[in-house]
Structure formats: C-alpha cells, structure tokens
XYZ file of C-alpha atoms in Angstrom:
127
model
C 0.000 0.000 0.000
C 1.324 3.437 -0.948
C -0.843 6.528 -0.621
C -0.047 10.218 -1.111
C -2.383 12.676 0.639
C -2.735 16.421 1.025
C -4.255 18.040 4.120
C -4.541 21.509 5.601
C -2.576 21.946 8.821
C -5.669 23.523 10.404
C -7.909 20.521 9.615
C -7.142 18.625 12.812
C -7.161 19.298 16.535
C -6.155 22.675 17.893
C -5.073 22.351 21.502
C -3.609 24.845 23.995
C -0.993 23.469 26.365
C -1.136 25.282 29.690
C 2.114 23.592 30.701
C 4.019 24.719 27.579
C 1.994 27.930 27.069
C 1.753 27.182 23.364
C -0.881 26.130 20.833
C -0.549 22.822 19.021
C -2.391 22.289 15.763
C -2.182 20.074 12.710
C -3.677 17.465 10.440
C -4.652 13.894 11.314
C -5.091 10.613 9.454
C -6.756 7.457 10.832
C -5.242 4.089 9.835
C -6.450 0.526 10.464
C -4.126 -2.472 10.199
C -5.129 -6.127 9.900
C -3.509 -9.261 11.250
C -2.003 -9.859 7.786
C -0.042 -6.588 8.122
C 1.485 -7.519 11.503
C 5.281 -7.247 11.427
C 5.374 -5.113 8.287
C 6.633 -1.567 8.564
C 4.628 1.643 8.364
C 6.589 4.449 6.727
C 5.110 7.965 6.832
C 6.981 10.783 5.114
C 6.138 14.469 4.788
C 7.045 15.533 1.257
C 6.722 19.314 1.436
C 9.282 21.929 0.528
C 12.143 23.255 2.692
C 9.959 25.032 5.267
C 9.874 23.235 8.645
C 6.307 21.994 8.836
C 5.797 19.608 11.692
C 6.658 16.500 13.569
C 4.641 13.301 13.417
C 2.970 11.351 16.233
C 1.239 7.955 16.124
C -1.520 7.366 18.693
C -3.475 4.168 19.437
C -7.216 4.385 18.597
C -9.149 6.568 16.155
C -9.555 10.244 16.999
C -11.732 12.726 15.161
C -9.712 15.871 14.590
C -12.588 18.087 15.652
C -13.245 16.355 18.978
C -10.684 18.210 21.116
C -12.182 16.781 24.324
C -11.194 13.222 23.343
C -7.789 14.477 22.179
C -7.100 16.085 25.532
C -8.757 13.636 27.946
C -8.721 10.117 26.462
C -5.557 10.052 24.407
C -3.058 9.652 27.214
C 0.248 11.425 27.640
C 2.640 9.526 25.380
C 2.413 8.781 21.682
C 3.478 5.319 20.504
C 6.000 6.990 18.207
C 7.053 10.622 17.870
C 9.592 11.955 15.401
C 10.682 14.957 17.506
C 9.341 17.718 19.748
C 9.909 20.595 17.350
C 9.185 21.358 13.678
C 11.392 19.619 11.136
C 11.890 19.697 7.398
C 10.155 16.674 5.843
C 10.023 14.423 8.929
C 9.428 10.701 8.536
C 8.158 8.064 10.918
C 8.829 4.306 10.924
C 6.854 1.828 13.021
C 6.500 -1.971 13.108
C 2.814 -2.605 12.546
C 0.584 -4.166 15.169
C -3.061 -4.857 14.170
C -5.562 -2.214 15.240
C -6.677 1.341 14.603
C -4.315 4.282 15.008
C -4.240 8.013 14.403
C -1.371 9.892 12.801
C -1.098 13.488 13.983
C 1.032 15.911 11.972
C 1.760 18.547 14.593
C 2.911 22.141 14.451
C 3.015 24.757 17.194
C 2.425 28.481 17.544
C 2.694 30.946 20.424
C -0.625 32.500 19.290
C -3.937 31.102 18.129
C -3.325 32.420 14.609
C -2.135 29.468 12.550
C -0.737 29.418 9.051
C -3.080 27.326 6.921
C -0.306 25.677 4.954
C -0.916 22.485 3.050
C 0.791 19.301 4.085
C 1.660 16.641 1.525
C 2.562 13.270 2.978
C 3.015 9.673 1.930
C 1.815 6.627 3.875
C 3.407 3.346 2.840
C 3.456 -0.213 4.148
C 6.730 -1.962 3.332
C-alpha cells in the first residue's frame, strides 16, 4: 500500500498546552491495520518543501480531529512513536505494525492562536 495525501494543517485538533503555554495544531489521518499486516513496517513521510512543517505522532485508537475533548482527555500522555518535539523539514516516521486502529497526527506549534493554513503533503506506505 502506498498513498499520497494532502491536508490543511488547520484541519485537525487545535489544543492549547497550559504547561508549555503554546498552541498545538495540525492534520490527522486514521489508519487501520489487519492481522495480515502484523510485522510489516509503516513508513510515513512528509514531502513538502524546505519550510519546517511539523513533527509526526502515532496514537493508538481513532480520533476525530474536531473532537478536542477526546484528544485532551482520552488520548493519554505519550504517543506510541514521535519523530521529535519541534518542527522539522520533511520528517518521517517508521513503526512496526501491530493490528488495530491508530491516528497519525502531523503537529505544528504556535505561540498564538493564529495558525498558518499551509498544506501538508505526505506519503503513507506499508513496506
């Protein structure tokens, strides 16, 4: 499976962190893996230009990007995988697949609630 997608960075959850005193925002993508995909590798790559866009997180379960209550109360504190804690140029994420449903979150941050509505182009591949 190889899929290229485009999303707006303001299409997903927009969350204020009182601890960090910063806004997090981004795009999300829900994935479901079967038993036949167990042990294969998920490769997610942002394929934008040279502007630092985001980092990538992988969370267990499916989260609707507009349900900020579930994002902040049910999701837990630690992602399964996280590429970094600050914006990067074209980050990529690798993860050994376990069956189930997961949510990719392409995250960016801003000190204000005014977010750039840049587009994000990314590739999801199972290898």
